[in-house]
Coordinates of C-alpha atoms in Angstrom, one line a residue:
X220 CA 16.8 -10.3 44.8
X221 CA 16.4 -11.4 41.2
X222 CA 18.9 -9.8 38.7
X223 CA 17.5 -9.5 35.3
X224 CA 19.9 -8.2 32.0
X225 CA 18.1 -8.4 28.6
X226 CA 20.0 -8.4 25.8
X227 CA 19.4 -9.2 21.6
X228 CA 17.3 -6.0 20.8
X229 CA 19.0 -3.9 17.5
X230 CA 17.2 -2.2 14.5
X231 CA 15.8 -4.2 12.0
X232 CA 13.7 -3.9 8.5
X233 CA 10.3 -4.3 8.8
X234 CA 9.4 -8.1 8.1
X235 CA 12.8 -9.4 9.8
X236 CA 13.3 -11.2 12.9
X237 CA 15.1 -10.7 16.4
X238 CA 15.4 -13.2 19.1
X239 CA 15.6 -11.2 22.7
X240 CA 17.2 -12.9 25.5
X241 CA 16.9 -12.1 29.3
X242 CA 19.4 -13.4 31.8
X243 CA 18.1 -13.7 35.5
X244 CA 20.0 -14.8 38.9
X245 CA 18.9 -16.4 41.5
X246 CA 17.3 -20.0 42.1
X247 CA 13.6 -18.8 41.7
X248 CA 13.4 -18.1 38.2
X249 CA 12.8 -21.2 37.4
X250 CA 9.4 -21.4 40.0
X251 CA 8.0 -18.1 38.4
X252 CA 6.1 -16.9 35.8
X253 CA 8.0 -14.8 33.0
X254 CA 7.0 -12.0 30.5
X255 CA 8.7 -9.8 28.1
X256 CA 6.9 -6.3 28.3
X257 CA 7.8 -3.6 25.9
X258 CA 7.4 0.7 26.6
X259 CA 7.2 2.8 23.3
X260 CA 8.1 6.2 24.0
X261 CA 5.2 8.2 25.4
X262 CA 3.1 4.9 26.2
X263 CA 2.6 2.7 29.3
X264 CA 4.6 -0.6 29.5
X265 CA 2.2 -3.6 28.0
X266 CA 2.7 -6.6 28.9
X267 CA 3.3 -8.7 25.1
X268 CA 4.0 -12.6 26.3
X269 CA 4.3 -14.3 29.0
X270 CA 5.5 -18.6 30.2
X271 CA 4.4 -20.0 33.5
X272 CA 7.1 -21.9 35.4
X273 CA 5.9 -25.4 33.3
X274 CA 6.2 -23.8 29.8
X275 CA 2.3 -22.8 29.3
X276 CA 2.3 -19.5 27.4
X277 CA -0.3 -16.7 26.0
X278 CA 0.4 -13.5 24.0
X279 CA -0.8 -9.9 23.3
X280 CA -3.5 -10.3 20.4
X281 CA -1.3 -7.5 18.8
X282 CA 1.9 -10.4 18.8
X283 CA -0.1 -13.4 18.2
X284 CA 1.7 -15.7 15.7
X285 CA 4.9 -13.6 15.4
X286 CA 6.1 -13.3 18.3
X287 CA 7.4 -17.1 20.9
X288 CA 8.5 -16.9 24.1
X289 CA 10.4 -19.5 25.6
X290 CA 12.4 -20.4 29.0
X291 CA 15.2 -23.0 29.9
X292 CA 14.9 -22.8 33.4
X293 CA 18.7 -25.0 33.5
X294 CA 20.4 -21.8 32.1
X295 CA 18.0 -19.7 34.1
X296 CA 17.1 -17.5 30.7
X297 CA 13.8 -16.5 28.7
X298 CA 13.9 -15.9 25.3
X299 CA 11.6 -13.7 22.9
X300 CA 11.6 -14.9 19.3
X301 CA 10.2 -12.0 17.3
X302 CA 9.5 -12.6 13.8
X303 CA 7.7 -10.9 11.3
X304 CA 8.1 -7.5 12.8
X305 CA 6.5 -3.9 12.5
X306 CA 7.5 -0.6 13.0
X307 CA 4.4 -0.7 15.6
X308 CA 6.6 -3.2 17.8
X309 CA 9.3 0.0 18.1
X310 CA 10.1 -0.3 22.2
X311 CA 12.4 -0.9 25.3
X312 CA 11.8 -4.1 25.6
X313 CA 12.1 -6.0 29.4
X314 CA 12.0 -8.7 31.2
X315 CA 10.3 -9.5 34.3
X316 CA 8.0 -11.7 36.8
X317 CA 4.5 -12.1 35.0
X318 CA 1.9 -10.7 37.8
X319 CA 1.8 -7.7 40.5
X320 CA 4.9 -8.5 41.9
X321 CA 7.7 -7.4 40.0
X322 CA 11.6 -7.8 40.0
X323 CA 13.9 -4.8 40.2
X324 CA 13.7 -3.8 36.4
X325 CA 17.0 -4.3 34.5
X326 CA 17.7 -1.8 31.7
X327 CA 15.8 -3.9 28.4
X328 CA 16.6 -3.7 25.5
X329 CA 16.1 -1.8 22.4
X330 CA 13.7 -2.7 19.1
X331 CA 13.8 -0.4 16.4
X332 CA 12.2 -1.6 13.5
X333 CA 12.0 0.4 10.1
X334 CA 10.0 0.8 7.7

């Protein structure tokens, strides 16, 4: 089974940048498609970006053109640039296989951006 450990999230003004990583075992990571989904408290996970195993990627409209997602399957990692940021993008931000079949969830990663 997959391991997955995110990691870059922190608190930031609004209009700054983070860049989220997400470490994963396991040979398949590299045949799979990836997403970063994010859970603000009191709303259902969303799905915000996601890369198929070739490096084709599509975003949330509410992310388009601030946010880049990214893979290097050699290092077994997906990245999440965020730039531009709003207080709106406040979440636990994961990891995981894009689709209906998940990975056991790791523990994401925290985005707090002011105001």
């Amino acid at each position: 089974q997959v391991q997955l450990v995110e990691s870059g999230g922190g608190l930031v003004q609004a209009g700054g940048s983070l860049r989220l990583s997400c470490a994963a075992s396991g040979s398949i990571f590299s045949f799979v498609p990836m997403g970063w989904y994010r859970q603000a408290p009191g709303k259902q996970r969303e799905l915000v970006a996601a890369i198929t195993s070739g490096g084709s990627t599509n975003y949330a409209d509410s992310v388009k053109g601030r946010f880049t997602i990214s893979r290097d399957n050699a290092k077994k990692t997906l990245y999440l640039q965020m730039n531009s940021l709003k207080p709106e993008d406040t979440a636990v931000y994961h990891c995981n296989r894009e689709g209906s079949y998940h990975f056991n969830w790791g523990q994401g990663t925290q985005v707090t951006v002011s105001s």
